[in-house]
């Protein structure tokens, strides 16, 4: 018998119950009396549960399944031998998939898997963690105008990962969580849904993984530092548009261009305004400025 200590059981997220508990316990028992010397001569041992435990050696320590150590060996009993171990052995058939296994195992995450590969983050999410991952579906990526590339893609993906294992209930209690990327995601309860950053809904919560937890989401989270600026913010932030900003203010159009839109704006520079004999005023100015705005979002190629 491989006997886990109380501390070994305490390290589990939860002790299995019912048939699952019976499976786990039988996985700690092998037929026959195998001393430490006997184990040293083996690479595996078949348990009463039916699956094998692997046996390796680290210096003179017996290591089971690559991670659980025998701390006290060869405690002789009237009906066998006990080896004390520092972890609970989980049968391979009962082990949870990793976060990466969950993603690669579902066609709904093929875009996410491709993005993680492109950003070199697959190995990171195969690590011990634990991690909390907000996993956008393929449809979520389809709502983007374009999927970021290079460093920008890596920033976006890391903004979907938090260190630690947080269930949906725990996230709601926290209200914010700091991501591995460094910026926060806000969590709210809106219309009976967990909602991130005010507009992305958790469609499936609490998908347990061996190295954390996955929450499926219906949108791609963009870090606040990478959020596109509004038309007004672009104009105000560029000194080349100071005359345009003044004209928009005078014509009372700033609030209009701060709306959701989308708008296509032909933005006249200071030099463009300076080339006029005179800048219109009043209603004439408003007419001219509105003549620079189209409803809808049209790229240069779209306009051509």
PDB file of N, CA and C in Angstrom, residues 234-245 267-273:
ATOM      1  N   UNK A 234      -8.098  61.000 -31.033  1.00  0.00           N
ATOM      2  CA  UNK A 234      -7.020  61.082 -32.034  1.00  0.00           C
ATOM      3  C   UNK A 234      -6.768  62.525 -32.428  1.00  0.00           C
ATOM      4  N   UNK A 235      -7.848  63.266 -32.669  1.00  0.00           N
ATOM      5  CA  UNK A 235      -7.703  64.671 -33.093  1.00  0.00           C
ATOM      6  C   UNK A 235      -7.095  65.530 -31.991  1.00  0.00           C
ATOM      7  N   UNK A 236      -7.606  65.355 -30.765  1.00  0.00           N
ATOM      8  CA  UNK A 236      -7.103  66.159 -29.639  1.00  0.00           C
ATOM      9  C   UNK A 236      -5.645  65.830 -29.346  1.00  0.00           C
ATOM     10  N   UNK A 237      -5.246  64.550 -29.544  1.00  0.00           N
ATOM     11  CA  UNK A 237      -3.887  64.140 -29.216  1.00  0.00           C
ATOM     12  C   UNK A 237      -2.839  64.499 -30.253  1.00  0.00           C
ATOM     13  N   UNK A 238      -3.237  65.063 -31.383  1.00  0.00           N
ATOM     14  CA  UNK A 238      -2.289  65.396 -32.460  1.00  0.00           C
ATOM     15  C   UNK A 238      -2.304  66.897 -32.706  1.00  0.00           C
ATOM     16  N   UNK A 239      -1.180  67.587 -32.473  1.00  0.00           N
ATOM     17  CA  UNK A 239      -1.145  69.047 -32.663  1.00  0.00           C
ATOM     18  C   UNK A 239      -1.449  69.473 -34.099  1.00  0.00           C
ATOM     19  N   UNK A 240      -1.328  68.579 -35.052  1.00  0.00           N
ATOM     20  CA  UNK A 240      -1.632  68.919 -36.444  1.00  0.00           C
ATOM     21  C   UNK A 240      -3.127  69.149 -36.673  1.00  0.00           C
ATOM     22  N   UNK A 241      -3.959  68.784 -35.682  1.00  0.00           N
ATOM     23  CA  UNK A 241      -5.405  68.944 -35.836  1.00  0.00           C
ATOM     24  C   UNK A 241      -5.984  69.974 -34.864  1.00  0.00           C
ATOM     25  N   UNK A 242      -5.163  70.848 -34.330  1.00  0.00           N
ATOM     26  CA  UNK A 242      -5.660  71.811 -33.329  1.00  0.00           C
ATOM     27  C   UNK A 242      -6.721  72.736 -33.914  1.00  0.00           C
ATOM     28  N   UNK A 243      -6.573  73.153 -35.179  1.00  0.00           N
ATOM     29  CA  UNK A 243      -7.588  74.010 -35.803  1.00  0.00           C
ATOM     30  C   UNK A 243      -8.888  73.236 -35.990  1.00  0.00           C
ATOM     31  N   UNK A 244      -8.785  71.984 -36.403  1.00  0.00           N
ATOM     32  CA  UNK A 244      -9.974  71.145 -36.560  1.00  0.00           C
ATOM     33  C   UNK A 244     -10.698  70.977 -35.238  1.00  0.00           C
ATOM     34  N   UNK A 245      -9.950  70.740 -34.145  1.00  0.00           N
ATOM     35  CA  UNK A 245     -10.559  70.566 -32.829  1.00  0.00           C
ATOM     36  C   UNK A 245     -11.291  71.838 -32.421  1.00  0.00           C
ATOM     37  N   UNK A 267     -10.052  64.179 -42.129  1.00  0.00           N
ATOM     38  CA  UNK A 267      -9.571  65.126 -41.118  1.00  0.00           C
ATOM     39  C   UNK A 267      -8.604  66.139 -41.726  1.00  0.00           C
ATOM     40  N   UNK A 268      -9.057  67.347 -41.823  1.00  0.00           N
ATOM     41  CA  UNK A 268      -8.228  68.422 -42.391  1.00  0.00           C
ATOM     42  C   UNK A 268      -7.180  68.872 -41.378  1.00  0.00           C
ATOM     43  N   UNK A 269      -5.931  68.993 -41.833  1.00  0.00           N
ATOM     44  CA  UNK A 269      -4.836  69.435 -40.959  1.00  0.00           C
ATOM     45  C   UNK A 269      -4.886  70.946 -40.774  1.00  0.00           C
ATOM     46  N   UNK A 270      -4.047  71.422 -39.850  1.00  0.00           N
ATOM     47  CA  UNK A 270      -3.934  72.868 -39.660  1.00  0.00           C
ATOM     48  C   UNK A 270      -3.557  73.563 -40.967  1.00  0.00           C
ATOM     49  N   UNK A 271      -2.624  72.961 -41.743  1.00  0.00           N
ATOM     50  CA  UNK A 271      -2.205  73.550 -43.008  1.00  0.00           C
ATOM     51  C   UNK A 271      -3.356  73.624 -44.009  1.00  0.00           C
ATOM     52  N   UNK A 272      -4.228  72.597 -43.963  1.00  0.00           N
ATOM     53  CA  UNK A 272      -5.387  72.610 -44.863  1.00  0.00           C
ATOM     54  C   UNK A 272      -6.310  73.786 -44.539  1.00  0.00           C
ATOM     55  N   UNK A 273      -6.547  74.006 -43.262  1.00  0.00           N
ATOM     56  CA  UNK A 273      -7.380  75.147 -42.872  1.00  0.00           C
ATOM     57  C   UNK A 273      -6.690  76.468 -43.208  1.00  0.00           C
TER      58      UNK A 273
END
